[in-house]
């Protein structure tokens, strides 16, 4: 990594199109941070850009399709005479490497997630006219996690990576191939980044990794994930902590206890279950049963009453029967998910599930019908949950920004991750406010502030993460 001071000449502009998960969002920030050292200023208009990067995702075929259509657009700009260097970064770059350079002769640069720490060198070579390919996976010991903080960060919440890669082998998943083996980031680096973010006004930290519960377990001398939660909670200025993604198999008692002891740990957890059928879970190699999943959920809710759960679900996994699918539907009710990301199984190159797919495919029309049914059921449940908040006063709304649609309306999230829109001023961004929920919709609520800034101290009161106030039942009053 180049440690030279930032060059601030605003003569080069970079546009990064980000697809995929939180890891890619975070990597995009790190790319901006490092490119800023070479004078690259972010732009949100590709027509203005000297450098366009597509940070890609290969989790499902649709994500790959999005890459192709984005590239089509940017390559047209280049064909139309724009002087621009085009690069493909991220998981598809890692997976398909050289073949992307062959397919797209006007693409200058292809590099995987492990190329992010070397982006300055890679881009410099490409700008000089070389065609650059870097898909080498780096050594895990001493992995160079990038410490620069995205200079453009002006948000209330920020991601902080705590590990790279994944050592699991879920049979449907391409991530172990695109991101390589798991490595934990030293906790001192994590805490330094948390402090740097808090100094920029960030109040909510989301720790990210593909399997955060296994943090530190493979490194002698490293602290555990639960210990890391306590350390992050101790950083002054951290008001709320979230993390993603957690694997149900690895959710330990120490993390469950953290829900009892750490008020700044949010009352929401994203815990991907994938299926409610033990038969399917076995074929997915998830290494937990439906019963074990429900036990973990019960323990978490005992430790933190009112804990809101969201999940990921795959329908149409090879061999999934109607009965298996019904088990997933009934789990939605039993675990009481307030939201789900649900997907149709998408066969991925090189994954073990391809063999099952050959033997036992689920017809596309059946998978589509199941997906629609699951999503309808989840929508009903999400709506019912938001409606159940109507009339209550939520004291833990952290204001995130203006509403996208209504001028004069701002939005924030509760500890349980409910999104609430209400009238307020932009000066309230970053503060905790109390809001009476007036209406619940499928994806959000509408409300009105109970106390406005200046009319009392309510809007500045410490949030649930502050050291002072005792833990109270999350969410509602
Ligand atoms: N590490 C996380 C998830 C990473 S991928 C975990 O273990 O839960 C995000 C989600 O994409 C997964 O939870 C899964 O639901 C979905 N997914 C992954 N591979 C898929 C595939 N081949 N087809 C459809 N959905 C998939
Ligand atoms: Fe993929 Fe499983 Fe790793 Fe998640 S835990 S990234 S689903 S292999
Ligand atoms: Fe996609 Fe890579 Fe994330 S495949 S989901 S961007 S780890």
Short mmCIF file of N, CA, C and O and ligand atoms in Angstrom, two decimals, residues 59-60 172-173 210 245-247 272 274 286 312-314 343-346 348, ligand 1:
data_model
loop_
_atom_site.label_atom_id
_atom_site.label_comp_id
_atom_site.label_asym_id
_atom_site.label_seq_id
_atom_site.Cartn_x
_atom_site.Cartn_y
_atom_site.Cartn_z
N UNK A 59 -22.94 -14.11 -6.96
CA UNK A 59 -23.68 -14.99 -6.07
C UNK A 59 -24.83 -15.72 -6.79
O UNK A 59 -25.13 -16.86 -6.50
N UNK A 60 -25.47 -15.02 -7.72
CA UNK A 60 -26.52 -15.62 -8.55
C UNK A 60 -26.33 -15.14 -9.98
O UNK A 60 -25.73 -14.09 -10.21
N UNK A 172 -24.24 -24.64 -2.27
CA UNK A 172 -24.79 -23.78 -3.32
C UNK A 172 -23.90 -22.57 -3.60
O UNK A 172 -24.14 -21.83 -4.54
N UNK A 173 -22.87 -22.35 -2.79
CA UNK A 173 -22.30 -21.01 -2.68
C UNK A 173 -20.95 -20.86 -3.38
O UNK A 173 -20.04 -21.68 -3.21
N UNK A 210 -18.18 -12.86 6.18
CA UNK A 210 -19.12 -13.87 5.68
C UNK A 210 -19.60 -14.79 6.79
O UNK A 210 -20.62 -15.44 6.66
N UNK A 245 -22.31 -11.28 8.31
CA UNK A 245 -23.38 -12.23 8.48
C UNK A 245 -22.94 -13.30 9.48
O UNK A 245 -21.79 -13.69 9.54
N UNK A 246 -23.93 -13.79 10.15
CA UNK A 246 -23.75 -14.76 11.19
C UNK A 246 -24.18 -16.12 10.68
O UNK A 246 -25.15 -16.20 9.94
N UNK A 247 -23.47 -17.17 11.10
CA UNK A 247 -23.87 -18.52 10.70
C UNK A 247 -24.53 -19.18 11.91
O UNK A 247 -23.92 -19.25 12.98
N UNK A 272 -29.12 -15.93 8.55
CA UNK A 272 -29.61 -16.67 7.37
C UNK A 272 -29.86 -18.13 7.68
O UNK A 272 -28.98 -18.82 8.18
N UNK A 274 -31.67 -20.27 5.29
CA UNK A 274 -31.65 -20.90 3.94
C UNK A 274 -32.82 -21.84 3.69
O UNK A 274 -33.40 -21.83 2.62
N UNK A 286 -25.20 -27.18 5.74
CA UNK A 286 -25.24 -26.04 6.66
C UNK A 286 -24.91 -26.47 8.10
O UNK A 286 -24.64 -25.64 8.95
N UNK A 312 -32.09 -15.08 5.33
CA UNK A 312 -31.99 -15.38 3.89
C UNK A 312 -32.57 -16.76 3.66
O UNK A 312 -32.34 -17.68 4.46
N UNK A 313 -33.28 -16.90 2.55
CA UNK A 313 -33.89 -18.18 2.22
C UNK A 313 -33.65 -18.48 0.74
O UNK A 313 -33.71 -17.59 -0.09
N UNK A 314 -33.34 -19.73 0.45
CA UNK A 314 -33.23 -20.18 -0.94
C UNK A 314 -34.38 -21.15 -1.20
O UNK A 314 -34.56 -22.10 -0.43
N UNK A 343 -34.48 -16.03 -2.34
CA UNK A 343 -33.94 -16.20 -3.69
C UNK A 343 -34.32 -17.55 -4.25
O UNK A 343 -34.45 -18.52 -3.51
N UNK A 344 -34.40 -17.56 -5.58
CA UNK A 344 -34.50 -18.84 -6.27
C UNK A 344 -33.09 -19.39 -6.41
O UNK A 344 -32.17 -18.64 -6.74
N UNK A 345 -32.92 -20.68 -6.14
CA UNK A 345 -31.60 -21.28 -6.28
C UNK A 345 -31.05 -21.00 -7.68
O UNK A 345 -31.74 -21.16 -8.68
N UNK A 346 -29.80 -20.59 -7.73
CA UNK A 346 -29.14 -20.32 -9.01
C UNK A 346 -27.88 -21.16 -9.07
O UNK A 346 -27.00 -21.04 -8.20
N UNK A 348 -24.31 -22.36 -9.58
CA UNK A 348 -23.07 -21.59 -9.72
C UNK A 348 -21.92 -22.49 -10.16
O UNK A 348 -21.80 -23.63 -9.66
N1 LIG B 1 -22.22 -15.73 4.36
C1 LIG B 1 -23.59 -15.58 4.37
C2 LIG B 1 -24.27 -15.36 3.05
C3 LIG B 1 -23.54 -14.93 1.86
S1 LIG B 1 -24.37 -14.99 0.35
C4 LIG B 1 -24.21 -16.79 5.04
O1 LIG B 1 -23.57 -17.76 5.26
O2 LIG B 1 -25.37 -16.79 5.29
C5 LIG B 1 -25.93 -14.21 0.67
C6 LIG B 1 -27.09 -15.09 0.40
O3 LIG B 1 -27.20 -15.40 -0.97
C7 LIG B 1 -27.05 -16.43 1.08
O4 LIG B 1 -27.42 -16.37 2.41
C8 LIG B 1 -28.00 -17.25 0.24
O5 LIG B 1 -29.31 -17.15 0.73
C9 LIG B 1 -27.93 -16.59 -1.12
N2 LIG B 1 -27.24 -17.44 -2.09
C10 LIG B 1 -25.96 -17.85 -2.06
N3 LIG B 1 -25.70 -18.67 -3.11
C11 LIG B 1 -26.86 -18.78 -3.80
C12 LIG B 1 -27.25 -19.49 -4.97
N4 LIG B 1 -26.41 -20.28 -5.62
N5 LIG B 1 -28.52 -19.36 -5.41
C13 LIG B 1 -29.41 -18.58 -4.74
N6 LIG B 1 -29.09 -17.88 -3.64
C14 LIG B 1 -27.84 -17.98 -3.17
#
